[in-house]
PDB file of C-alpha atoms in Angstrom:
ATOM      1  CA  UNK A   1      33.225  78.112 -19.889  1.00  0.00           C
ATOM      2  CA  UNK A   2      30.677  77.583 -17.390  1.00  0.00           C
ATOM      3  CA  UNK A   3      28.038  80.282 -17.441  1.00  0.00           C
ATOM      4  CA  UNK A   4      25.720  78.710 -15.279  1.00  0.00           C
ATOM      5  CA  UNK A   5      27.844  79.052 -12.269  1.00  0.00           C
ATOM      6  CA  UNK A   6      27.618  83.275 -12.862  1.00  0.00           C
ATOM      7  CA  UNK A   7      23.812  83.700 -14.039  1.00  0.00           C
ATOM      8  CA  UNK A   8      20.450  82.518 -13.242  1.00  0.00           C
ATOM      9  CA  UNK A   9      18.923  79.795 -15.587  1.00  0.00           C
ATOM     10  CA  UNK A  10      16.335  82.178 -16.422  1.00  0.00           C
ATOM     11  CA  UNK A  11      18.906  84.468 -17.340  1.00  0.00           C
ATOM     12  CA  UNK A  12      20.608  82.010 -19.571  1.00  0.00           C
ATOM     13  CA  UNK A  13      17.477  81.248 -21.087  1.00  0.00           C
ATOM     14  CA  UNK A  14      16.808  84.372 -22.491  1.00  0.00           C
ATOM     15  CA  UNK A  15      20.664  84.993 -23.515  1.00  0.00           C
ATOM     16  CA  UNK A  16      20.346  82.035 -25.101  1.00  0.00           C
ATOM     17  CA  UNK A  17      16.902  83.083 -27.347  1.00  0.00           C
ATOM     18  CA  UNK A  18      18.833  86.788 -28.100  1.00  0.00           C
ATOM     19  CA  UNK A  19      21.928  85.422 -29.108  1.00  0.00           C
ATOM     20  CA  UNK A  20      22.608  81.531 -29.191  1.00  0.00           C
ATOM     21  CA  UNK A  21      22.130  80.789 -32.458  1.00  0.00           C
ATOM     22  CA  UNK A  22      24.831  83.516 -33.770  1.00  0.00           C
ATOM     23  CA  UNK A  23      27.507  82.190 -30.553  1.00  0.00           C
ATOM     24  CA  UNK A  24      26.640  78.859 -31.243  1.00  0.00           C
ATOM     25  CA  UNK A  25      25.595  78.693 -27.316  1.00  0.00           C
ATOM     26  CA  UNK A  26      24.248  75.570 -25.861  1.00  0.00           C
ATOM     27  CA  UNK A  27      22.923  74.836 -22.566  1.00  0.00           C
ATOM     28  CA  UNK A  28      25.305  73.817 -20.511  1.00  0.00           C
ATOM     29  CA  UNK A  29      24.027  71.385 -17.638  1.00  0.00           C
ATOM     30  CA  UNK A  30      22.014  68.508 -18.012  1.00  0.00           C
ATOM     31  CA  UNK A  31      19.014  69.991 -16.253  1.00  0.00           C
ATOM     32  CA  UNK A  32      18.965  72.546 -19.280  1.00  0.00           C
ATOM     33  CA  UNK A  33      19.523  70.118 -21.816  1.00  0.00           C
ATOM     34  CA  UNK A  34      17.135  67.350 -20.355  1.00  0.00           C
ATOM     35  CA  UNK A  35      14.680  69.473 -18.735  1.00  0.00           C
ATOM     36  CA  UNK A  36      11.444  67.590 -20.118  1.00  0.00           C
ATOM     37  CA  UNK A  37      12.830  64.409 -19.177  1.00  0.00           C
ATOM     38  CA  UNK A  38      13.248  66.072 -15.377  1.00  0.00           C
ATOM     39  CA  UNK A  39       9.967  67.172 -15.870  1.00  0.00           C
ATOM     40  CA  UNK A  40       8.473  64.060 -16.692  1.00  0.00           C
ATOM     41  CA  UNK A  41      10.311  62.565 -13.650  1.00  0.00           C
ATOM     42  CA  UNK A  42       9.063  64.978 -11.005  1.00  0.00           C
ATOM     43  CA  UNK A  43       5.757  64.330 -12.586  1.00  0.00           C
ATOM     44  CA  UNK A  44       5.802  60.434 -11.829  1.00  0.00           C
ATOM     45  CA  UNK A  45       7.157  61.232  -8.610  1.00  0.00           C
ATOM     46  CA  UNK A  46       4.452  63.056  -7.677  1.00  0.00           C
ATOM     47  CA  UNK A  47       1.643  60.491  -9.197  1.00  0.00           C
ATOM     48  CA  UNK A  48       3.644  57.639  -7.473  1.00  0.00           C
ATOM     49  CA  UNK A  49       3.560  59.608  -3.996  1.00  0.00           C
ATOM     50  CA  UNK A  50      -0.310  59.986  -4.612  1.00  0.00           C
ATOM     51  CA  UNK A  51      -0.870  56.300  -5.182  1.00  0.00           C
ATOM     52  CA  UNK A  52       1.294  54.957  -2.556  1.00  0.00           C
ATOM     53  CA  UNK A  53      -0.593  57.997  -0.402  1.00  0.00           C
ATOM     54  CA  UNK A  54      -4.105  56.571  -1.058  1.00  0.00           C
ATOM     55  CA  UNK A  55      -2.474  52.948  -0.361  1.00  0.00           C
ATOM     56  CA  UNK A  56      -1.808  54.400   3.172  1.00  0.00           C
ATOM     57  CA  UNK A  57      -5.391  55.445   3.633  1.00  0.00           C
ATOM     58  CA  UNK A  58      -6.732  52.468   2.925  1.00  0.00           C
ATOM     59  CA  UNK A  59      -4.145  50.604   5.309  1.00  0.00           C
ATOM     60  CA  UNK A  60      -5.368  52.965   7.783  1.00  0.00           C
ATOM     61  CA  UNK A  61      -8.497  51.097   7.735  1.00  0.00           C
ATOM     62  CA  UNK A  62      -6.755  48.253   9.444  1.00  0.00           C
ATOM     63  CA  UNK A  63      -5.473  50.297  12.136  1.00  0.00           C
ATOM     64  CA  UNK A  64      -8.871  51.781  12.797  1.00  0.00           C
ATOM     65  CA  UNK A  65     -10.245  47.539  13.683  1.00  0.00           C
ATOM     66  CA  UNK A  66      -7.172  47.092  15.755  1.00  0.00           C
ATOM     67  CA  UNK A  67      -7.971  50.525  18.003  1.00  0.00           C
ATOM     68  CA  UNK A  68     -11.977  49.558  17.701  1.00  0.00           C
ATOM     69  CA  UNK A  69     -11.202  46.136  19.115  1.00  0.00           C
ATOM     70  CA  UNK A  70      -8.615  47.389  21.593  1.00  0.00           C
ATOM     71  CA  UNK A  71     -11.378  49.875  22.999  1.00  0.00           C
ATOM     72  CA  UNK A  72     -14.515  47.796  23.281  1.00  0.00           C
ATOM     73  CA  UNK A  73     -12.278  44.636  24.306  1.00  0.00           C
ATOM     74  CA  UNK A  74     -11.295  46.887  27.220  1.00  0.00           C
ATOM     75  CA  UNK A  75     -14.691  48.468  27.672  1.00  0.00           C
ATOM     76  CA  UNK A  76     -14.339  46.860  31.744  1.00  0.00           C
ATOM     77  CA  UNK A  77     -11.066  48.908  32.311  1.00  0.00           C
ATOM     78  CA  UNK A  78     -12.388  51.931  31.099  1.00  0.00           C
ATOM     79  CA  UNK A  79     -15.596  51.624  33.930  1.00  0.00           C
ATOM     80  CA  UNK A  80     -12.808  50.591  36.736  1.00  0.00           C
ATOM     81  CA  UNK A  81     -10.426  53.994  35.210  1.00  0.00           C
ATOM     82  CA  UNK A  82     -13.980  56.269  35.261  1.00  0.00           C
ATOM     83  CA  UNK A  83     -14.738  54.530  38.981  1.00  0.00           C
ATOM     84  CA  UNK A  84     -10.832  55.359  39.993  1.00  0.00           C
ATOM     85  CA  UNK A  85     -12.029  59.258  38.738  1.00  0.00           C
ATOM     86  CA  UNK A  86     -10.293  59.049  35.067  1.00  0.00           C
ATOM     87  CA  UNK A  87     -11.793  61.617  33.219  1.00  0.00           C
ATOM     88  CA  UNK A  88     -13.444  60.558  29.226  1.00  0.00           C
ATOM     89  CA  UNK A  89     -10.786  63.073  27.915  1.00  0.00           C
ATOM     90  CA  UNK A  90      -7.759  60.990  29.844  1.00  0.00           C
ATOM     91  CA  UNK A  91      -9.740  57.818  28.509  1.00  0.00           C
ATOM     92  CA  UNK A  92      -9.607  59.154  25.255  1.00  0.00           C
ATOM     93  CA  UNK A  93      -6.026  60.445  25.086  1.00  0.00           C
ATOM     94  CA  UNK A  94      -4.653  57.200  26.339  1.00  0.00           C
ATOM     95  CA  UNK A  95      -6.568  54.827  23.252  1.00  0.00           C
ATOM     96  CA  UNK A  96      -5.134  57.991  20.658  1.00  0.00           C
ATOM     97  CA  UNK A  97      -1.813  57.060  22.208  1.00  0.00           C
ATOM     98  CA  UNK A  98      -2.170  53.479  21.708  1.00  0.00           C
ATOM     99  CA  UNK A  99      -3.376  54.412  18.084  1.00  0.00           C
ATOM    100  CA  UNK A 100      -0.611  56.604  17.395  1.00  0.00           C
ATOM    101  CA  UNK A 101       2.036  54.273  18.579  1.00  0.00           C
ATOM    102  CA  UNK A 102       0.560  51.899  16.070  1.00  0.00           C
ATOM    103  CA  UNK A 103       0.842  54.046  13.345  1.00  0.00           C
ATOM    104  CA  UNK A 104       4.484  55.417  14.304  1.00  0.00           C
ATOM    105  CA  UNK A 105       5.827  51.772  14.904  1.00  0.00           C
ATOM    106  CA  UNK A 106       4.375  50.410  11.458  1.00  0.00           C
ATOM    107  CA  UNK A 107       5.851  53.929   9.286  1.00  0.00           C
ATOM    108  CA  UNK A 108       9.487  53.177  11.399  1.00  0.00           C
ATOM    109  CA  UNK A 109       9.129  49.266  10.358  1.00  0.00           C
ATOM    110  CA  UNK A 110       8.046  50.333   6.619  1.00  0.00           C
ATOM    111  CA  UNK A 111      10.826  52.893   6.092  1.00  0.00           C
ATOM    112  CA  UNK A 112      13.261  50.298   7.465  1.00  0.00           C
ATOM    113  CA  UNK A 113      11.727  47.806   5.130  1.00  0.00           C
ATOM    114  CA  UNK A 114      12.071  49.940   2.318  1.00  0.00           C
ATOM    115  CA  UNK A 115      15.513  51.510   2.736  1.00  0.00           C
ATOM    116  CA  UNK A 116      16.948  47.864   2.973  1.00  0.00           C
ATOM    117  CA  UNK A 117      15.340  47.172  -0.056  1.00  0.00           C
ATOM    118  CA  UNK A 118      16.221  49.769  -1.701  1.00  0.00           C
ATOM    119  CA  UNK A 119      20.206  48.711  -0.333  1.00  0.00           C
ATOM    120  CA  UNK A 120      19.790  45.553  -1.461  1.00  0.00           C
ATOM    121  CA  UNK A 121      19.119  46.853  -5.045  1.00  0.00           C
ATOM    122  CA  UNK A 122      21.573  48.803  -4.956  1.00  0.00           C
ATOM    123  CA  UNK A 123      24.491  46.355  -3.565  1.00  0.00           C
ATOM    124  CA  UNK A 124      22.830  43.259  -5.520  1.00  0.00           C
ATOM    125  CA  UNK A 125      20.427  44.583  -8.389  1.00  0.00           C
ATOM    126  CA  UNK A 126      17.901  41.786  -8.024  1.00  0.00           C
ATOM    127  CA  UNK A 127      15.515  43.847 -10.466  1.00  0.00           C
ATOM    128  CA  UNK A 128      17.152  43.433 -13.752  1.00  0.00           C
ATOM    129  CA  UNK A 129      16.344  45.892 -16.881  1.00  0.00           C
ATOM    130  CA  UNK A 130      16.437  43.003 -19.690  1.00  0.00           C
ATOM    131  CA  UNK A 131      16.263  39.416 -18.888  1.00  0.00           C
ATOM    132  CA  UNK A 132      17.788  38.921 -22.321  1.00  0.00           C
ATOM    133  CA  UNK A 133      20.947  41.238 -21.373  1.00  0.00           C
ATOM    134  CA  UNK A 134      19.480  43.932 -23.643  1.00  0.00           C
ATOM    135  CA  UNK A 135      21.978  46.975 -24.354  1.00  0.00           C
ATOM    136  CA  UNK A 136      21.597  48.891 -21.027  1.00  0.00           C
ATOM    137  CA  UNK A 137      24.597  51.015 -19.838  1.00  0.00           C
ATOM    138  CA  UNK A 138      23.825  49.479 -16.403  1.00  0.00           C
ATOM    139  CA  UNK A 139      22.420  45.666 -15.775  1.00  0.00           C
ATOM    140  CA  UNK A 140      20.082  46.772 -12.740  1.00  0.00           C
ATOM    141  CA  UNK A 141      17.055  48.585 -11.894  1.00  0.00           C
ATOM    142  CA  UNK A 142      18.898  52.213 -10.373  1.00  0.00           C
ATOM    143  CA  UNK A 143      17.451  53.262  -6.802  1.00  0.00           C
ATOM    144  CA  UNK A 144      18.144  56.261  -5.408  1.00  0.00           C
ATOM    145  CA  UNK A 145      17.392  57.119  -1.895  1.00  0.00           C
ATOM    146  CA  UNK A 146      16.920  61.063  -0.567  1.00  0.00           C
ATOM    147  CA  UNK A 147      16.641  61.970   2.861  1.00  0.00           C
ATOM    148  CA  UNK A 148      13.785  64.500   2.142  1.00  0.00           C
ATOM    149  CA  UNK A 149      11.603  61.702   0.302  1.00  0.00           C
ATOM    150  CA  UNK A 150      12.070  59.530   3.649  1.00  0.00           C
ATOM    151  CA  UNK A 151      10.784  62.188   5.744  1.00  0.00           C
ATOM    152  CA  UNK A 152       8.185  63.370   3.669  1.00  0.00           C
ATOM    153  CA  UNK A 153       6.639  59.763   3.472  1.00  0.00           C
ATOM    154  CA  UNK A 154       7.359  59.420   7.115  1.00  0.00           C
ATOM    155  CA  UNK A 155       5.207  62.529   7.632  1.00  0.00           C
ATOM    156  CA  UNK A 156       2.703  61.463   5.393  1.00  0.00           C
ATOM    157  CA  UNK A 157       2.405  58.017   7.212  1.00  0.00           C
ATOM    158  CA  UNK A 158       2.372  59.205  10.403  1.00  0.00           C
ATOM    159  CA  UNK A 159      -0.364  62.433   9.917  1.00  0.00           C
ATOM    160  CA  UNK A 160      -2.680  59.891   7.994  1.00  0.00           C
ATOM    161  CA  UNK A 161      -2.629  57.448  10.597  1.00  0.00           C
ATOM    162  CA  UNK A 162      -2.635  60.063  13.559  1.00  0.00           C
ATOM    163  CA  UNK A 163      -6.085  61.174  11.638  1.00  0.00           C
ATOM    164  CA  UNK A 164      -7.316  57.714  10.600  1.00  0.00           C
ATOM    165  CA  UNK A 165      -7.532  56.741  14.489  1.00  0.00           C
ATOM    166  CA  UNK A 166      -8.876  60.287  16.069  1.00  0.00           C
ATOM    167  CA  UNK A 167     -12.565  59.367  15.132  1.00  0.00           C
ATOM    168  CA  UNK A 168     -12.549  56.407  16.266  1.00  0.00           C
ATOM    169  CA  UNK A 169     -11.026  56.666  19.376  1.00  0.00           C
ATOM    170  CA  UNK A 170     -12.809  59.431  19.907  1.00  0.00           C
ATOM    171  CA  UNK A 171     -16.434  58.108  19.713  1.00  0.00           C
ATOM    172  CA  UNK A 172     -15.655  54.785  21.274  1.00  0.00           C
ATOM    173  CA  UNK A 173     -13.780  56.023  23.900  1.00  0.00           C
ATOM    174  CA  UNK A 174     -16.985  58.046  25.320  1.00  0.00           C
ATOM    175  CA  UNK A 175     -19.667  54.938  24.949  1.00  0.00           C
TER     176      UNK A 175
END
């Protein structure tokens, strides 16, 4: 008998304190019955996001030199634009396009990157759990890809970046 398909988990939870020990009641999903493990799961989740976050930030540093360059390497264009009656505002929105086209077509190459490794795992298991064939249900690292962790790190990349480049562009651009 399923009860968690008719009540709430929090009402479970309290049935369960009133009057499991006299039914015998146990929890009856695994998310009830492994809920610090979950816990500790979202938790690295979360820490791992923050790292890899960070990580970004400091890659961001590389995009910054590339727009920098771009702009003063071009610092003769931008006189013949301003002499052809570009505004610095059109100036400046076309090096934050550059910059964000960076940063959009490095986050598209990394989340390719990573979902095909994460296939290749997954089809091949080239990250093994024991090199001595320990006793492991499975032989293989498991990797599990969600749509919503792709997008968030997507957003993540591209915001960061789309940031990382505005100052930049935006001081050089008027010099």
């Amino acid at each position: 008998f399923h009860l968690h398909l008719f009540f709430s988990p929090r009402f479970l939870r309290l049935l369960f304190l009133v009057v499991g020990h006299c039914l015998l009641l146990r929890p009856a999903h695994q998310l009830e019955q492994q809920q610090d493990v979950f816990n500790v799961m979202q938790i690295e989740k979360l820490m791992a996001y923050l790292f890899l976050t960070f990580i970004v930030m400091v890659a961001c540093f590389n995009i910054i030199g590339s727009v920098s360059m771009l702009i003063i390497e071009k610092r003769g264009d931008m006189a013949t634009l301003r002499h052809l009656g570009a505004t610095d505002s059109m100036i400046f929105r076309i090096f934050l396009y550059e910059g964000r086209l960076i940063t959009l077509l490095g986050a598209v190459i990394g989340i390719v990157l990573g979902l095909l490794l994460c296939w290749l795992q997954q089809t091949f298991g080239f990250i093994s759990l024991s090199s001595s064939g320990g006793n492991f249900i499975i032989d293989a690292y498991p990797v599990s890809v969600h749509a919503l962790d792709v997008l968030i790190v997507l957003l993540t990349v591209v915001v960061v970046g789309s940031l990382a480049v505005w100052y930049p562009v935006r001081y050089l651009s008027r010099r």
